[in-house]
Amino acid sequence: MKIVEVEAIWLRVPALDQPCEWGEDALIVRIHTDTGLVGIGETDSSPAVVKALIETPASHETCQGLRQVLLGENPLEIDRLWKKMYRQTEYVGRRGAGIHAISALDIALWDIAGQHYGVPVHTLLGGKYRERIPAYGTFIPRATDAANRDLVGSLLAQGLRSIKLGGGGFGENPERDKRLLRLVREAIGAEVQLQIDLVGRWGNAAHALAQCDALREFNLGWIEEPLPADDARGLAYLAEHAGIPVSGGEGLATRHEFRDFLERTRPAIVQPDITRCGGISEMRHIHELARQHGARLVPHGFSTGILLAATTHFLAVCEFGDLIEYSQSDSPLFRGLVKNLLPLVDGQVPVPDEPGLGIVLDEAMLERYRVR
Ligand code: MG
């Protein structure tokens, strides 16, 4: 079997000159083989940048386009191809967008392998531990109390027993944050898990520590990215003194960045995104590193149903993979791009058993939102 074509497809819901929210654009890849199999992948990154990294013609040995790197290769040789992609994009890759592009292609290669062998990806990865994965729902706070109560109500109505809020200026105004958390905690009761995402907004460790004390009464499951990712000393200080589990890592790529992160900041929870950290292949290394450092792995995931499927297959084979993020985006790219989107059933995501990732794309939607 040989790879005969690699497509990088840029999707976007709003027009190019209009603002774009989380989940409203995407970069999808399709790898075609000479046996007619097609593998699907994606990365939640800057679509135009990743598209260029895939399509660019070669400059020299360590500055090649990923499409050319893969053409003619046997798609089943995933580990060798991952290393080849990494090596041959070294000057523009190694981290960041270069790894985001490799992530998408790696996911597509696993999809092909599963289809070729007639088994779900989770079987290729070693076998699933569970039939369904409990989910948490993320929401961005709205402007009014009534709107926030409605949002929380819709999360509970989906059977979710764990929720997270962040974005929309959360973390900037201590009084407003506290008021919002009081409203949410009252609406969900004492039993439902509640997490907050600061996206680095607490700025420095002293302020963050004061905020942890101020918010302790809300019994938070974790505080996500309380400080900017490069403030390793501040994050390590918080991990030791906050008294609330600290999480982070959605922007990191490769086992190398995660090793540094784990060793220097000692997070309770790491949150790699399977479409950015290096794909399914690299996620396995990061999972093992997290285990060795005593950290829990709860993946980040807020894009299309392709990301959701890849994350679900991966978490199914993690012995302690018992929490998955389920996007609450209304974007058609989440709700409809994958025709058989994995559903939320009573707050849990069922693990699919179709060969490969087991997903079918809506071709009409692909055409409708494609940037040309
Ligand atoms: Mg986050």
Coordinates of C-alpha atoms and ligand atoms in Angstrom, one line a residue:
M1 CA 0.0 0.0 0.0
K2 CA 1.3 3.5 -0.9
I3 CA 0.2 7.0 -0.1
V4 CA -0.9 8.7 -3.4
E5 CA -2.3 12.0 -2.2
V6 CA -2.3 14.2 0.9
E7 CA -5.0 16.9 1.1
A8 CA -4.9 19.9 3.5
I9 CA -8.4 21.4 3.7
W10 CA -9.0 24.7 5.3
L11 CA -12.6 25.2 6.7
R12 CA -14.0 28.4 8.0
V13 CA -17.5 29.4 9.0
P14 CA -17.3 33.3 9.1
A15 CA -15.9 35.2 6.1
L16 CA -12.2 35.8 6.1
D17 CA -12.6 39.4 7.1
Q18 CA -14.9 38.5 10.0
P19 CA -13.9 37.5 13.5
C20 CA -13.7 33.8 14.2
E21 CA -14.5 32.1 17.5
W22 CA -13.2 28.8 18.9
G23 CA -14.5 26.0 16.8
E24 CA -15.4 28.1 13.8
D25 CA -12.4 27.2 11.6
A26 CA -10.5 24.0 11.1
L27 CA -7.7 22.3 9.1
I28 CA -8.7 18.8 8.0
V29 CA -6.3 16.4 6.2
R30 CA -7.1 13.4 4.1
I31 CA -4.5 10.9 3.1
H32 CA -5.4 8.8 0.1
T33 CA -3.8 5.3 -0.7
D34 CA -3.5 3.3 -3.8
T35 CA -5.9 0.7 -2.3
G36 CA -8.7 3.3 -2.1
L37 CA -8.5 3.9 1.7
V38 CA -8.7 7.4 2.9
G39 CA -7.5 8.5 6.4
I40 CA -8.9 11.6 8.1
G41 CA -7.1 13.9 10.6
E42 CA -7.2 17.4 11.8
T43 CA -5.3 20.0 13.8
D44 CA -6.8 22.8 16.0
S45 CA -4.2 25.4 14.9
S46 CA -3.9 28.2 12.5
P47 CA -5.3 26.6 9.3
A48 CA -3.5 28.7 6.7
V49 CA -0.1 28.1 8.5
V50 CA -0.5 24.4 8.7
K51 CA -1.8 24.1 5.1
A52 CA 1.4 25.9 4.0
L53 CA 3.6 23.5 6.0
I54 CA 1.9 20.5 4.3
E55 CA 1.8 21.9 0.8
T56 CA 5.1 23.8 0.5
P57 CA 7.6 22.3 -2.0
A58 CA 10.9 21.2 -0.5
S59 CA 13.7 23.7 0.2
H60 CA 16.3 21.3 1.4
E61 CA 16.7 18.2 3.5
T62 CA 15.4 19.6 6.8
C63 CA 12.9 22.1 5.2
Q64 CA 10.4 20.0 3.3
G65 CA 6.7 20.0 2.7
L66 CA 4.9 17.2 4.6
R67 CA 2.9 16.2 1.6
Q68 CA 6.0 15.4 -0.3
V69 CA 7.6 13.7 2.7
L70 CA 4.6 11.2 2.7
L71 CA 3.9 10.6 -1.0
G72 CA 4.9 7.1 -2.1
E73 CA 5.3 5.8 1.5
N74 CA 3.6 2.9 3.1
P75 CA 1.0 4.5 5.5
L76 CA 1.2 1.5 7.9
E77 CA 4.8 2.4 8.9
I78 CA 3.5 5.1 11.3
D79 CA 6.4 5.4 13.7
R80 CA 9.0 5.6 10.9
L81 CA 6.9 8.2 9.1
W82 CA 6.5 10.3 12.2
K83 CA 10.2 10.4 12.7
K84 CA 10.7 11.2 9.0
M85 CA 8.2 14.0 9.1
Y86 CA 9.8 15.4 12.3
R87 CA 13.4 15.2 10.8
Q88 CA 12.5 16.6 7.4
T89 CA 10.7 19.7 8.8
E90 CA 13.2 20.4 11.5
Y91 CA 14.0 24.0 10.6
V92 CA 10.4 25.1 10.5
G93 CA 9.0 22.5 12.8
R94 CA 10.2 20.6 16.0
R95 CA 7.5 22.4 18.0
G96 CA 4.5 24.6 17.4
A97 CA 2.8 24.6 14.0
G98 CA 5.2 22.0 12.6
I99 CA 4.0 19.5 15.2
H100 CA 0.4 20.6 14.7
A101 CA 0.7 19.6 11.0
I102 CA 2.3 16.3 11.9
S103 CA -0.5 15.7 14.5
A104 CA -3.2 15.9 11.8
L105 CA -1.3 13.6 9.5
D106 CA -0.5 11.1 12.3
I107 CA -4.2 10.8 13.2
A108 CA -5.0 10.1 9.5
L109 CA -2.3 7.4 9.3
W110 CA -3.8 5.6 12.4
D111 CA -7.3 5.9 10.7
I112 CA -5.9 4.2 7.6
A113 CA -4.2 1.5 9.6
G114 CA -7.4 0.7 11.5
Q115 CA -9.4 0.5 8.2
H116 CA -6.7 -1.7 6.6
Y117 CA -6.7 -4.2 9.4
G118 CA -10.4 -4.0 9.9
V119 CA -10.2 -2.9 13.6
P120 CA -10.9 0.3 15.6
V121 CA -7.9 2.4 16.4
H122 CA -8.2 1.6 20.1
T123 CA -7.6 -2.1 19.3
L124 CA -4.4 -1.1 17.4
L125 CA -3.3 0.9 20.5
G126 CA -3.6 -2.1 22.8
G127 CA -7.2 -2.5 23.7
K128 CA -9.9 -0.5 25.4
Y129 CA -10.5 -0.4 29.1
R130 CA -14.0 1.0 28.9
E131 CA -17.1 1.2 26.7
R132 CA -17.9 4.9 27.5
I133 CA -15.9 7.9 28.8
P134 CA -17.4 10.4 31.3
A135 CA -17.3 13.9 29.8
Y136 CA -17.0 17.4 31.1
G137 CA -18.6 20.4 29.3
T138 CA -16.8 23.7 28.9
F139 CA -18.7 26.9 28.6
I140 CA -17.7 30.6 28.1
P141 CA -19.5 32.8 30.5
R142 CA -22.2 35.1 29.1
A143 CA -22.9 38.7 30.1
T144 CA -26.1 38.1 32.2
D145 CA -26.9 35.9 35.2
A146 CA -30.0 34.6 33.3
A147 CA -28.0 33.6 30.3
N148 CA -25.4 31.8 32.5
R149 CA -28.2 30.0 34.4
D150 CA -29.6 28.8 31.1
L151 CA -26.2 27.6 29.9
V152 CA -25.5 25.7 33.1
G153 CA -29.0 24.2 32.9
S154 CA -28.3 22.9 29.3
L155 CA -25.1 21.3 30.5
L156 CA -26.9 19.5 33.4
A157 CA -29.7 18.4 31.0
Q158 CA -27.0 16.6 28.9
G159 CA -26.2 14.5 32.0
L160 CA -22.8 16.1 32.6
R161 CA -21.5 15.7 36.1
S162 CA -18.4 17.8 35.5
I163 CA -18.2 21.3 34.0
K164 CA -15.6 24.0 33.3
L165 CA -15.9 27.6 32.6
G166 CA -13.4 30.1 31.2
G167 CA -12.8 32.7 28.6
G168 CA -15.1 35.7 28.2
G169 CA -12.9 37.8 30.5
F170 CA -13.1 35.3 33.4
G171 CA -10.1 35.8 35.7
E172 CA -9.9 39.6 35.2
N173 CA -12.2 40.8 37.9
P174 CA -12.1 39.0 41.2
E175 CA -15.5 40.3 42.4
R176 CA -17.3 39.4 39.1
D177 CA -15.6 36.0 39.1
K178 CA -16.7 35.2 42.6
R179 CA -20.3 36.2 41.8
L180 CA -20.3 34.0 38.7
L181 CA -18.9 31.0 40.6
R182 CA -21.5 31.4 43.3
L183 CA -24.3 31.5 40.7
V184 CA -22.9 28.3 39.0
R185 CA -22.2 26.4 42.2
E186 CA -25.7 27.1 43.5
A187 CA -27.2 26.0 40.1
I188 CA -25.2 22.7 39.9
G189 CA -25.2 21.7 43.6
A190 CA -22.4 20.3 45.7
E191 CA -21.8 17.0 43.8
V192 CA -21.1 18.2 40.2
Q193 CA -17.4 18.8 39.6
L194 CA -16.5 22.4 38.7
Q195 CA -13.3 23.6 37.1
I196 CA -12.1 27.0 36.0
D197 CA -9.8 28.0 33.1
L198 CA -7.8 31.2 33.6
V199 CA -5.9 31.2 30.2
G200 CA -3.0 32.7 32.1
R201 CA -5.0 35.7 33.3
W202 CA -4.0 35.6 36.9
G203 CA -0.6 37.0 35.8
N204 CA 1.6 36.3 38.8
A205 CA 1.9 33.7 41.6
A206 CA 1.1 36.0 44.5
H207 CA -2.2 37.2 42.9
A208 CA -3.0 33.6 41.9
L209 CA -2.5 32.4 45.4
A210 CA -4.8 35.1 46.8
Q211 CA -7.4 34.1 44.3
C212 CA -7.2 30.4 45.2
D213 CA -7.9 31.4 48.8
A214 CA -10.8 33.7 47.8
L215 CA -12.4 30.9 45.7
R216 CA -11.7 28.0 47.9
E217 CA -15.4 27.8 49.1
F218 CA -16.4 26.7 45.6
N219 CA -14.6 23.4 45.9
L220 CA -12.9 23.6 42.4
G221 CA -11.7 20.4 40.7
W222 CA -8.8 22.1 39.1
I223 CA -7.5 25.6 38.1
E224 CA -6.4 25.5 34.5
E225 CA -3.5 27.7 33.2
P226 CA -3.6 30.1 36.2
L227 CA -0.4 31.8 34.9
P228 CA 1.3 32.2 31.5
A229 CA 2.8 28.9 30.4
D230 CA 6.4 30.2 30.5
D231 CA 6.2 31.2 34.2
A232 CA 7.6 27.9 35.4
R233 CA 8.6 29.2 38.8
G234 CA 5.2 30.7 39.5
L235 CA 3.4 27.5 38.4
A236 CA 5.7 25.3 40.5
Y237 CA 5.0 27.6 43.5
L238 CA 1.3 27.4 42.9
A239 CA 1.4 23.6 42.5
E240 CA 2.9 23.4 46.0
H241 CA 0.9 26.0 47.8
A242 CA -2.5 26.5 46.0
G243 CA -4.3 23.6 47.7
I244 CA -6.2 23.1 44.4
P245 CA -4.9 20.9 41.6
V246 CA -3.2 23.0 38.9
S247 CA -3.6 21.9 35.3
G248 CA -2.2 23.0 31.9
G249 CA -0.4 22.1 28.7
E250 CA -2.9 22.5 26.0
G251 CA -0.5 24.6 24.0
L252 CA 2.5 22.3 24.3
A253 CA 3.8 20.0 21.7
T254 CA 5.9 16.8 21.8
R255 CA 7.1 14.7 24.8
H256 CA 10.0 17.1 25.1
E257 CA 7.9 20.1 26.1
F258 CA 5.8 17.9 28.4
R259 CA 8.8 16.5 30.1
D260 CA 10.1 20.0 30.8
F261 CA 6.6 21.1 31.9
L262 CA 6.2 18.1 34.3
E263 CA 9.6 18.4 35.8
R264 CA 9.7 22.2 36.2
T265 CA 6.1 23.0 37.2
R266 CA 4.8 19.7 38.8
P267 CA 1.2 20.0 37.5
A268 CA -1.5 17.7 39.0
I269 CA -3.1 17.4 35.5
V270 CA -1.6 17.7 32.0
Q271 CA -3.9 18.6 29.1
P272 CA -2.4 17.8 25.8
D273 CA -4.5 18.3 22.7
I274 CA -4.2 15.3 20.5
T275 CA -4.4 17.5 17.4
R276 CA -1.5 19.6 18.5
C277 CA 0.8 17.6 20.7
G278 CA 2.0 15.3 17.9
G279 CA -1.0 13.2 17.3
I280 CA -2.0 9.8 18.6
S281 CA 1.6 8.5 18.4
E282 CA 3.1 11.3 20.5
M283 CA 0.1 11.3 22.9
R284 CA 1.2 7.8 24.0
H285 CA 4.6 9.0 25.0
I286 CA 3.1 12.0 26.9
H287 CA 0.7 9.7 28.7
E288 CA 3.6 7.5 29.8
L289 CA 5.6 10.6 31.0
A290 CA 2.6 11.9 32.9
R291 CA 2.1 8.5 34.6
Q292 CA 5.8 8.5 35.6
H293 CA 5.4 11.9 37.1
G294 CA 2.3 11.1 39.0
A295 CA 0.2 13.5 36.9
R296 CA -3.3 12.8 35.6
L297 CA -3.9 13.2 31.9
V298 CA -7.2 15.0 30.9
P299 CA -6.9 15.9 27.2
H300 CA -7.9 19.3 25.8
G301 CA -10.4 19.0 23.0
F302 CA -12.5 21.8 21.5
S303 CA -12.8 21.4 17.7
T304 CA -14.5 19.0 15.2
G305 CA -15.8 15.5 15.6
I306 CA -12.5 14.3 14.2
L307 CA -10.6 15.5 17.2
L308 CA -13.4 14.0 19.4
A309 CA -13.1 10.6 17.8
A310 CA -9.2 10.5 18.0
T311 CA -9.3 11.6 21.7
T312 CA -12.0 9.0 22.5
H313 CA -10.0 6.1 20.9
F314 CA -6.9 7.2 22.8
L315 CA -8.5 7.7 26.2
A316 CA -10.3 4.3 25.8
V317 CA -6.9 2.6 26.0
C318 CA -5.6 4.6 29.0
E319 CA -6.1 2.7 32.2
F320 CA -7.1 5.9 34.0
G321 CA -8.5 7.8 31.0
D322 CA -11.8 8.6 32.7
L323 CA -12.6 12.2 31.7
I324 CA -13.0 13.7 28.2
E325 CA -13.8 17.3 27.2
Y326 CA -17.0 17.6 25.2
S327 CA -17.3 20.8 23.2
Q328 CA -20.3 22.9 23.8
S329 CA -19.7 24.9 20.6
D330 CA -22.7 25.6 18.3
S331 CA -20.4 25.7 15.3
P332 CA -21.6 23.6 12.4
L333 CA -18.0 22.3 12.2
F334 CA -18.5 20.6 15.5
R335 CA -22.2 19.7 15.2
G336 CA -22.2 18.5 11.6
L337 CA -18.8 18.1 9.8
V338 CA -18.6 14.5 11.1
K339 CA -22.0 13.0 10.1
N340 CA -21.7 10.3 12.8
L341 CA -20.5 12.7 15.5
L342 CA -19.9 10.8 18.8
P343 CA -22.8 11.7 21.0
L344 CA -23.0 12.6 24.6
V345 CA -25.2 9.9 26.2
D346 CA -26.2 10.7 29.7
G347 CA -22.9 12.7 30.2
Q348 CA -20.7 10.0 28.6
V349 CA -19.1 9.5 25.2
P350 CA -19.5 5.9 23.9
V351 CA -16.3 4.3 22.5
P352 CA -16.9 3.5 18.8
D353 CA -16.0 0.0 17.4
E354 CA -16.0 0.7 13.6
P355 CA -12.6 0.2 11.8
G356 CA -10.2 3.1 12.0
L357 CA -11.5 6.2 13.7
G358 CA -14.9 5.2 12.3
I359 CA -16.0 8.7 11.1
V360 CA -17.8 9.8 8.0
L361 CA -17.4 13.4 6.8
D362 CA -20.3 15.5 5.5
E363 CA -19.0 16.2 2.0
A364 CA -21.6 19.0 1.4
M365 CA -20.4 20.8 4.5
L366 CA -16.8 20.3 3.5
E367 CA -17.5 22.1 0.2
R368 CA -19.7 24.8 1.8
Y369 CA -17.1 26.0 4.3
R370 CA -13.9 25.3 2.3
V371 CA -11.6 28.3 1.9
R372 CA -10.3 28.4 -1.7
Ligands
MG1 MG -7.9 25.8 28.5

